[in-house]
Short mmCIF file of C-alpha atoms in Angstrom, two decimals:
data_model
loop_
_atom_site.label_atom_id
_atom_site.label_comp_id
_atom_site.label_asym_id
_atom_site.label_seq_id
_atom_site.Cartn_x
_atom_site.Cartn_y
_atom_site.Cartn_z
CA LEU A 1 31.27 38.64 -62.28
CA GLY A 2 30.39 35.05 -62.12
CA CYS A 3 30.63 32.50 -59.53
CA MET A 4 32.19 28.95 -59.97
CA PRO A 5 34.11 26.28 -58.08
CA ALA A 6 37.34 27.44 -56.85
CA PRO A 7 40.75 26.16 -57.28
CA ASP A 8 42.27 24.41 -54.34
CA GLY A 9 39.25 23.19 -52.42
CA LYS A 10 38.06 26.45 -51.40
CA GLY A 11 34.36 25.89 -52.67
CA MET A 12 32.85 28.37 -54.83
CA GLY A 13 34.74 31.46 -55.58
CA ALA A 14 34.10 34.60 -57.63
CA PHE A 15 35.82 35.38 -60.98
CA SER A 16 35.92 38.66 -63.21
CA THR A 17 34.23 38.33 -66.58
CA VAL A 18 35.86 41.61 -67.72
CA ILE A 19 38.69 43.88 -67.17
CA ILE A 20 38.24 45.69 -63.47
CA ALA A 21 40.01 48.98 -62.98
CA LYS A 22 41.86 49.72 -60.01
CA GLY A 23 39.72 51.24 -57.41
CA ALA A 24 36.55 50.15 -59.11
CA THR A 25 34.00 49.14 -56.45
CA LEU A 26 32.74 45.45 -57.49
CA GLY A 27 30.06 44.99 -54.90
CA GLU A 28 28.56 45.18 -51.38
CA TYR A 29 28.78 42.61 -48.76
CA THR A 30 25.33 42.12 -47.92
CA GLY A 31 23.27 39.89 -45.52
CA GLU A 32 21.27 39.77 -42.49
CA VAL A 33 22.76 41.77 -39.84
CA LEU A 34 23.26 39.98 -36.28
CA THR A 35 24.46 40.86 -32.83
CA ARG A 36 27.08 39.22 -31.05
CA LYS A 37 24.60 37.66 -28.98
CA GLU A 38 22.57 36.04 -31.86
CA VAL A 39 25.94 34.70 -33.33
CA GLU A 40 26.96 33.13 -30.01
CA ALA A 41 23.65 31.41 -30.12
CA ARG A 42 23.08 30.49 -33.66
CA TYR A 43 26.59 29.47 -34.77
CA TRP A 44 29.03 29.52 -31.87
CA GLY A 45 27.00 27.29 -29.43
CA THR A 46 28.38 29.49 -26.48
CA ARG A 47 24.78 31.10 -25.67
CA LYS A 48 21.51 29.13 -25.21
CA GLU A 49 18.93 29.75 -28.03
CA ASN A 50 16.07 31.67 -27.53
CA LYS A 51 12.44 31.47 -29.41
CA HIS A 52 13.84 34.15 -32.02
CA ASP A 53 16.98 31.67 -32.67
CA ARG A 54 14.78 28.66 -33.23
CA LYS A 55 12.41 30.30 -35.44
CA TRP A 56 15.50 31.44 -37.38
CA ARG A 57 16.94 28.19 -37.86
CA LYS A 58 13.36 26.67 -38.55
CA SER A 59 13.27 29.15 -41.53
CA ARG A 60 16.69 28.62 -42.82
CA CYS A 61 16.24 24.83 -42.80
CA GLN A 62 12.78 25.28 -44.60
CA ARG A 63 14.31 27.25 -47.23
CA LYS A 64 17.21 25.10 -47.64
CA GLN A 65 19.55 28.07 -46.52
CA GLY A 66 23.05 27.28 -44.68
CA ILE A 67 23.57 27.41 -40.98
CA SER A 68 27.52 26.62 -41.06
CA GLY A 69 28.45 30.57 -40.10
CA ASP A 70 30.98 30.47 -42.84
CA TYR A 71 29.98 33.66 -44.28
CA LEU A 72 29.79 35.76 -41.20
CA PHE A 73 31.78 39.05 -41.68
CA ASP A 74 32.75 40.88 -38.20
CA MET A 75 31.91 44.68 -38.60
CA GLY A 76 33.17 45.33 -35.11
CA ASN A 77 30.89 46.93 -32.41
CA ASP A 78 29.50 43.37 -31.60
CA LEU A 79 27.75 43.49 -35.13
CA PHE A 80 28.23 40.94 -38.01
CA ILE A 81 26.90 40.48 -41.60
CA ASP A 82 25.71 37.00 -42.15
CA GLY A 83 26.16 36.25 -45.94
CA GLU A 84 25.25 32.60 -45.83
CA ASP A 85 21.39 33.01 -46.63
CA ALA A 86 21.04 33.48 -50.44
CA ASP A 87 17.99 35.34 -50.16
CA VAL A 88 19.34 38.22 -48.58
CA SER A 89 23.07 38.20 -49.40
CA SER A 90 25.16 39.11 -52.62
CA TRP A 91 27.72 37.34 -54.79
CA CYS A 92 30.33 39.04 -52.68
CA ARG A 93 30.35 36.07 -50.19
CA PHE A 94 32.08 34.16 -52.95
CA ALA A 95 35.07 36.17 -52.66
CA ASN A 96 37.88 33.69 -51.10
CA HIS A 97 40.72 34.54 -48.90
CA ALA A 98 44.23 35.33 -50.16
CA ASP A 99 47.36 36.94 -48.36
CA GLU A 100 48.24 40.38 -49.12
CA LEU A 101 51.26 39.21 -50.76
CA ASN A 102 52.18 35.54 -52.32
CA ASP A 103 55.08 33.14 -50.89
CA GLU A 104 57.40 35.14 -53.27
CA GLY A 105 56.32 38.51 -51.49
CA GLU A 106 54.81 39.69 -54.79
CA ASP A 107 51.26 40.87 -54.99
CA ASP A 108 50.38 39.52 -58.47
CA VAL A 109 48.61 36.15 -57.51
CA ALA A 110 47.42 37.52 -53.84
CA CYS A 111 44.48 39.72 -52.81
CA ASN A 112 43.27 41.91 -55.76
CA VAL A 113 40.37 43.59 -53.44
CA GLU A 114 40.10 44.92 -50.10
CA VAL A 115 36.76 45.82 -47.89
CA ARG A 116 36.11 49.29 -47.33
CA ARG A 117 33.58 50.40 -44.64
CA ARG A 118 31.19 53.38 -45.74
CA LEU A 119 28.72 55.00 -43.66
CA SER A 120 25.52 55.63 -44.97
CA TRP A 121 22.05 56.64 -43.70
CA ASP A 122 18.77 54.87 -43.98
CA GLU A 123 15.29 56.26 -44.66
CA ASP A 124 14.65 56.83 -40.97
CA GLU A 125 18.17 58.54 -40.98
CA GLN A 126 19.52 55.63 -38.97
CA GLN A 127 23.37 55.55 -39.41
CA GLN A 128 24.59 52.10 -41.07
CA LEU A 129 27.96 50.69 -41.86
CA ARG A 130 28.26 49.15 -45.11
CA LEU A 131 30.91 46.83 -46.63
CA PHE A 132 32.09 47.18 -50.07
CA LEU A 133 34.83 45.17 -52.44
CA VAL A 134 36.93 47.56 -54.01
CA ALA A 135 39.92 46.71 -56.61
CA LEU A 136 43.43 47.18 -55.20
CA ARG A 137 44.73 47.13 -58.91
CA GLU A 138 43.55 46.15 -62.65
CA ILE A 139 41.86 42.41 -62.50
CA GLU A 140 41.90 40.70 -65.87
CA PRO A 141 39.09 38.68 -66.83
CA GLY A 142 39.06 34.98 -65.49
CA THR A 143 40.71 36.22 -62.15
CA GLU A 144 39.33 34.76 -58.70
CA ILE A 145 38.52 37.84 -56.60
CA CYS A 146 39.96 37.29 -53.49
CA TYR A 147 40.79 39.47 -50.28
CA ASP A 148 42.58 39.10 -46.94
CA TYR A 149 40.11 37.62 -44.25
CA GLY A 150 42.40 39.12 -41.58
CA GLY A 151 43.78 37.57 -38.44
CA GLU A 152 40.36 37.49 -36.63
CA TYR A 153 38.93 35.17 -39.23
CA TRP A 154 41.50 32.10 -38.45
#
Protein backbone atom coordinates (compact mmCIF):
# COMPACT_ATOMS: atom_id res chain seq x y z
CA LEU A 1 0.00 0.00 0.00
CA GLY A 2 1.08 3.57 -0.61
CA CYS A 3 0.02 6.90 0.85
CA MET A 4 -0.33 9.98 -1.36
CA PRO A 5 -2.64 12.98 -1.83
CA ALA A 6 -6.21 11.83 -2.42
CA PRO A 7 -8.66 13.37 -4.90
CA ASP A 8 -11.48 15.76 -4.00
CA GLY A 9 -9.54 17.61 -1.29
CA LYS A 10 -9.59 14.68 1.14
CA GLY A 11 -5.97 15.19 2.20
CA MET A 12 -3.77 12.12 2.19
CA GLY A 13 -5.14 8.76 1.10
CA ALA A 14 -4.08 5.13 1.12
CA PHE A 15 -3.88 3.35 -2.25
CA SER A 16 -3.38 -0.27 -3.22
CA THR A 17 -0.17 -1.07 -5.10
CA VAL A 18 -1.08 -4.72 -5.79
CA ILE A 19 -4.27 -6.72 -6.25
CA ILE A 20 -5.87 -7.28 -2.85
CA ALA A 21 -8.12 -10.32 -2.48
CA LYS A 22 -11.62 -10.13 -1.06
CA GLY A 23 -11.48 -10.90 2.66
CA ALA A 24 -7.81 -10.00 3.02
CA THR A 25 -6.78 -8.11 6.15
CA LEU A 26 -5.00 -4.97 4.96
CA GLY A 27 -3.78 -3.65 8.30
CA GLU A 28 -4.53 -2.70 11.87
CA TYR A 29 -5.73 0.79 12.84
CA THR A 30 -3.25 1.62 15.60
CA GLY A 31 -2.49 4.58 17.79
CA GLU A 32 -2.65 5.80 21.34
CA VAL A 33 -5.69 4.51 23.23
CA LEU A 34 -7.50 7.40 24.95
CA THR A 35 -10.43 7.53 27.31
CA ARG A 36 -13.42 9.77 26.66
CA LYS A 37 -12.21 12.13 29.43
CA GLU A 38 -8.83 12.49 27.70
CA VAL A 39 -10.50 13.15 24.34
CA GLU A 40 -12.83 15.71 25.94
CA ALA A 41 -9.85 17.65 27.33
CA ARG A 42 -7.36 17.20 24.50
CA TYR A 43 -9.57 17.58 21.45
CA TRP A 44 -13.12 18.62 22.22
CA GLY A 45 -12.47 21.30 24.84
CA THR A 46 -15.38 20.10 26.96
CA ARG A 47 -13.24 19.28 29.99
CA LYS A 48 -10.44 21.25 31.61
CA GLU A 49 -6.95 19.93 30.86
CA ASN A 50 -4.96 18.43 33.72
CA LYS A 51 -1.16 18.11 34.00
CA HIS A 52 -1.17 14.86 31.99
CA ASP A 53 -3.09 16.51 29.16
CA ARG A 54 -0.68 19.46 29.12
CA LYS A 55 2.32 17.09 29.09
CA TRP A 56 0.71 15.18 26.20
CA ARG A 57 0.12 18.40 24.23
CA LYS A 58 3.69 19.60 24.85
CA SER A 59 5.10 16.26 23.68
CA ARG A 60 2.99 16.33 20.51
CA CYS A 61 4.08 19.87 19.70
CA GLN A 62 7.78 19.17 20.37
CA ARG A 63 7.65 16.14 18.06
CA LYS A 64 5.68 18.10 15.43
CA GLN A 65 2.70 15.73 15.69
CA GLY A 66 -0.83 16.92 15.05
CA ILE A 67 -3.45 17.78 17.64
CA SER A 68 -6.51 18.16 15.41
CA GLY A 69 -8.45 15.06 16.48
CA ASP A 70 -9.03 14.14 12.84
CA TYR A 71 -7.79 10.57 13.33
CA LEU A 72 -9.89 9.53 16.33
CA PHE A 73 -11.63 6.18 16.03
CA ASP A 74 -14.46 5.59 18.51
CA MET A 75 -14.15 2.00 19.76
CA GLY A 76 -17.18 2.23 22.04
CA ASN A 77 -17.12 1.87 25.82
CA ASP A 78 -15.69 5.42 26.08
CA LEU A 79 -12.40 4.37 24.44
CA PHE A 80 -10.82 5.86 21.31
CA ILE A 81 -7.82 5.08 19.15
CA ASP A 82 -5.95 8.27 18.30
CA GLY A 83 -4.14 7.63 15.01
CA GLU A 84 -2.81 11.17 14.64
CA ASP A 85 0.63 10.56 16.19
CA ALA A 86 2.74 9.11 13.37
CA ASP A 87 5.18 7.64 15.90
CA VAL A 88 2.57 5.15 17.16
CA SER A 89 -0.01 4.87 14.37
CA SER A 90 -0.25 2.86 11.18
CA TRP A 91 -0.94 3.76 7.55
CA CYS A 92 -4.61 2.84 8.16
CA ARG A 93 -5.24 6.37 9.41
CA PHE A 94 -5.03 7.49 5.76
CA ALA A 95 -7.99 5.35 4.65
CA ASN A 96 -10.65 7.91 3.73
CA HIS A 97 -14.43 7.85 3.95
CA ALA A 98 -16.70 6.57 1.21
CA ASP A 99 -20.36 5.67 1.36
CA GLU A 100 -21.34 2.02 1.22
CA LEU A 101 -22.88 2.63 -2.22
CA ASN A 102 -22.16 5.30 -4.80
CA ASP A 103 -24.80 7.74 -6.06
CA GLU A 104 -26.13 5.19 -8.54
CA GLY A 105 -26.59 2.56 -5.80
CA GLU A 106 -23.61 0.53 -6.98
CA ASP A 107 -20.64 -0.46 -4.85
CA ASP A 108 -17.92 -0.30 -7.53
CA VAL A 109 -16.62 3.16 -6.52
CA ALA A 110 -17.78 3.16 -2.91
CA CYS A 111 -16.14 1.82 0.23
CA ASN A 112 -14.00 -1.21 -0.47
CA VAL A 113 -12.92 -2.15 3.04
CA GLU A 114 -14.69 -2.47 6.37
CA VAL A 115 -13.52 -2.23 9.94
CA ARG A 116 -13.59 -5.45 11.92
CA ARG A 117 -13.12 -5.54 15.65
CA ARG A 118 -11.14 -8.42 17.13
CA LEU A 119 -10.38 -9.29 20.71
CA SER A 120 -6.86 -10.23 21.70
CA TRP A 121 -4.91 -10.58 24.91
CA ASP A 122 -1.65 -8.87 25.82
CA GLU A 123 1.32 -10.32 27.75
CA ASP A 124 -0.49 -9.71 31.05
CA GLU A 125 -3.57 -11.53 29.71
CA GLN A 126 -5.53 -8.26 29.58
CA GLN A 127 -8.25 -8.23 26.95
CA GLN A 128 -7.78 -5.69 24.13
CA LEU A 129 -10.11 -4.63 21.35
CA ARG A 130 -8.22 -4.19 18.09
CA LEU A 131 -9.40 -2.73 14.76
CA PHE A 132 -8.51 -4.11 11.34
CA LEU A 133 -9.32 -3.05 7.76
CA VAL A 134 -10.60 -5.99 5.69
CA ALA A 135 -11.28 -5.99 1.93
CA LEU A 136 -14.98 -6.24 1.01
CA ARG A 137 -14.10 -7.28 -2.56
CA GLU A 138 -11.05 -7.58 -4.78
CA ILE A 139 -9.22 -4.26 -4.98
CA GLU A 140 -7.20 -3.35 -8.07
CA PRO A 141 -3.80 -1.61 -7.96
CA GLY A 142 -4.09 2.19 -7.79
CA THR A 143 -7.48 2.10 -6.04
CA GLU A 144 -7.98 4.34 -3.02
CA ILE A 145 -8.72 2.41 0.17
CA CYS A 146 -11.96 3.72 1.71
CA TYR A 147 -14.47 2.68 4.34
CA ASP A 148 -17.72 4.11 5.67
CA TYR A 149 -16.85 6.16 8.78
CA GLY A 150 -20.44 5.76 10.01
CA GLY A 151 -22.99 8.25 11.26
CA GLU A 152 -21.15 8.92 14.54
CA TYR A 153 -18.27 10.58 12.68
CA TRP A 154 -20.38 13.21 10.95
